[in-house]
PDB file of C-alpha atoms in Angstrom:
ATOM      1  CA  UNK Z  57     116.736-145.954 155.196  1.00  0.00           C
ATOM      2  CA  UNK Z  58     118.869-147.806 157.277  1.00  0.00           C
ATOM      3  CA  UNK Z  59     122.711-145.992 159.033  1.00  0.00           C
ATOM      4  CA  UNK Z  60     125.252-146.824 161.323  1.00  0.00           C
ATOM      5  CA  UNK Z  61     124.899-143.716 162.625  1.00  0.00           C
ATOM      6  CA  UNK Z  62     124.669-145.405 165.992  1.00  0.00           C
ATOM      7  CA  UNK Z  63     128.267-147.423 165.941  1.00  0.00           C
ATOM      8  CA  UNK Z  64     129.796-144.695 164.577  1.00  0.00           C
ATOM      9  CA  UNK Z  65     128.907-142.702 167.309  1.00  0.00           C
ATOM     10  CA  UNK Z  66     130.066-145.329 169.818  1.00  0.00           C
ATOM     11  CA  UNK Z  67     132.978-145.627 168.080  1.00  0.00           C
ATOM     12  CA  UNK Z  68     134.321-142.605 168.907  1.00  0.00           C
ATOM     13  CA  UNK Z  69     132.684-142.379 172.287  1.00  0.00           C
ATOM     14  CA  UNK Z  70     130.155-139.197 171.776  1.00  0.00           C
ATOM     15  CA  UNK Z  71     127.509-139.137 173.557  1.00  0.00           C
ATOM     16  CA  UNK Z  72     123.949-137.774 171.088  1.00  0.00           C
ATOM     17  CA  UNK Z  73     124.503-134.580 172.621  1.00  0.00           C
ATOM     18  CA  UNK Z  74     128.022-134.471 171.615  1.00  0.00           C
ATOM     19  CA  UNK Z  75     127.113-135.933 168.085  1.00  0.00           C
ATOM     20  CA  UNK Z  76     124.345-132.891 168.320  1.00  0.00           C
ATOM     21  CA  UNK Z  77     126.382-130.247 169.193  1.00  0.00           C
ATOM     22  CA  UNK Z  78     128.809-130.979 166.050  1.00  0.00           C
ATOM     23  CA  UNK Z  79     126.319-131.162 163.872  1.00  0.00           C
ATOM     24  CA  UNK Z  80     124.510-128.031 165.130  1.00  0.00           C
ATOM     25  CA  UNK Z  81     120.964-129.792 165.336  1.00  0.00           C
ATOM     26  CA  UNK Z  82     119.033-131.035 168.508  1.00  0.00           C
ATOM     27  CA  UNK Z  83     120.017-134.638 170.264  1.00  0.00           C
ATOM     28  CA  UNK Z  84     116.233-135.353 169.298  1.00  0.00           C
ATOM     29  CA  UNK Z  85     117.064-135.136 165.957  1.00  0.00           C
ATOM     30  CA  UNK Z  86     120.575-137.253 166.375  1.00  0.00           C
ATOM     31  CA  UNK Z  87     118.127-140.088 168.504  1.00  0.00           C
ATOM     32  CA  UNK Z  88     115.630-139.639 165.798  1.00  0.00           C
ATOM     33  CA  UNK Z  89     118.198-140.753 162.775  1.00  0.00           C
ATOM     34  CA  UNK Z  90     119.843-143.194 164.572  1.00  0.00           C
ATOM     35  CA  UNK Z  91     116.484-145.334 165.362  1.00  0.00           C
ATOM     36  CA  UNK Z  92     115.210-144.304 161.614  1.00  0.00           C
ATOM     37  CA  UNK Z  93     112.529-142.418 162.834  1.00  0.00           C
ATOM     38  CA  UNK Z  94     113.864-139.608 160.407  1.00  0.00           C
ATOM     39  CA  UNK Z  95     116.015-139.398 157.436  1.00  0.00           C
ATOM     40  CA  UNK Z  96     117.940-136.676 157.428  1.00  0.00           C
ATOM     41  CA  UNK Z  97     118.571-134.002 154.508  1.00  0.00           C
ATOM     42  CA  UNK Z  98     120.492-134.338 151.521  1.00  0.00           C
ATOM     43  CA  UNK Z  99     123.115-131.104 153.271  1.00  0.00           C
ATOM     44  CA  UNK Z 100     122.806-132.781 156.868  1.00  0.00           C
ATOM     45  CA  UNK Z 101     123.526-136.315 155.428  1.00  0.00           C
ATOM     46  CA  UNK Z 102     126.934-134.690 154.432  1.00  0.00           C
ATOM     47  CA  UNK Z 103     128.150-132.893 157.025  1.00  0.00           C
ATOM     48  CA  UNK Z 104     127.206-136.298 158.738  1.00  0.00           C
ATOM     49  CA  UNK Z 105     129.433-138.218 155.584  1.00  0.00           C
ATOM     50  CA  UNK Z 106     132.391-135.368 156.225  1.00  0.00           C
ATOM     51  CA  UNK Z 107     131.930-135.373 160.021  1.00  0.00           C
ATOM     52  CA  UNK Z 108     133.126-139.004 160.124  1.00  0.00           C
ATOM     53  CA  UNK Z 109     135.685-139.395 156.594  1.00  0.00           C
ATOM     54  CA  UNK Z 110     133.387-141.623 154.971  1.00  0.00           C
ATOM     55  CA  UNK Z 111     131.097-141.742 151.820  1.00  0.00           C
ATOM     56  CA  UNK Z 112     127.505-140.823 152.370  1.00  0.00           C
ATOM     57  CA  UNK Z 113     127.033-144.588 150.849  1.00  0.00           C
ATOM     58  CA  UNK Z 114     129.016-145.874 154.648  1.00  0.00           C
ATOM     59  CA  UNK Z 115     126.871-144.588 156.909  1.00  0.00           C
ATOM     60  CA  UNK Z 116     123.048-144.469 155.121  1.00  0.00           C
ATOM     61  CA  UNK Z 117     122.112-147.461 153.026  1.00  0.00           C
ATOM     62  CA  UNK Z 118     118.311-148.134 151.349  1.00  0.00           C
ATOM     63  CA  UNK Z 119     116.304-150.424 153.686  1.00  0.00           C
ATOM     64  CA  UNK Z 120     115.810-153.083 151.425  1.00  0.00           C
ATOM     65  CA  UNK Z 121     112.461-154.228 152.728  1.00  0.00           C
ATOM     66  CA  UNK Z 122     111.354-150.768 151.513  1.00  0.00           C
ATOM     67  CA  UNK Z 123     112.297-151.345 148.183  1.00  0.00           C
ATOM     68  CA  UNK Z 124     111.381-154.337 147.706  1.00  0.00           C
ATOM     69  CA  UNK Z 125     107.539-153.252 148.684  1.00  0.00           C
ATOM     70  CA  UNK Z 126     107.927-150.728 145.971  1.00  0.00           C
TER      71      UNK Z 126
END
């Protein structure tokens, strides 16, 4: 799964731990997302949609290589 996660962030000018702390979940876990180490959960994916104003479908996206594999 691929996000922009990352520039969204940056876009606003939060820090992970800042990111973290509105999310209530570690910076680990924020660092961990944004380098698509881990995908986060369906209810975390939405508080990360609603966090930002966007559509889940904005920020996380299927890595196409993936699929295509499958």
């Amino acid at each position: 799964m691929r996000n922009r996660l990352k520039v969204l962030r940056a876009e606003r000018n939060w820090s992970q731990a800042d990111l973290a702390e509105k999310l209530d979940v570690s910076r680990q876990s924020v660092n961990a997302i944004e380098t698509g180490k881990y995908d986060p959960s369906l209810p975390l994916a939405f508080k990360i949609a609603q966090l930002f104003g966007l559509p889940i479908e904005q920020i996380f996206s299927a890595d196409e290589t993936a699929q295509a594999a499958e």
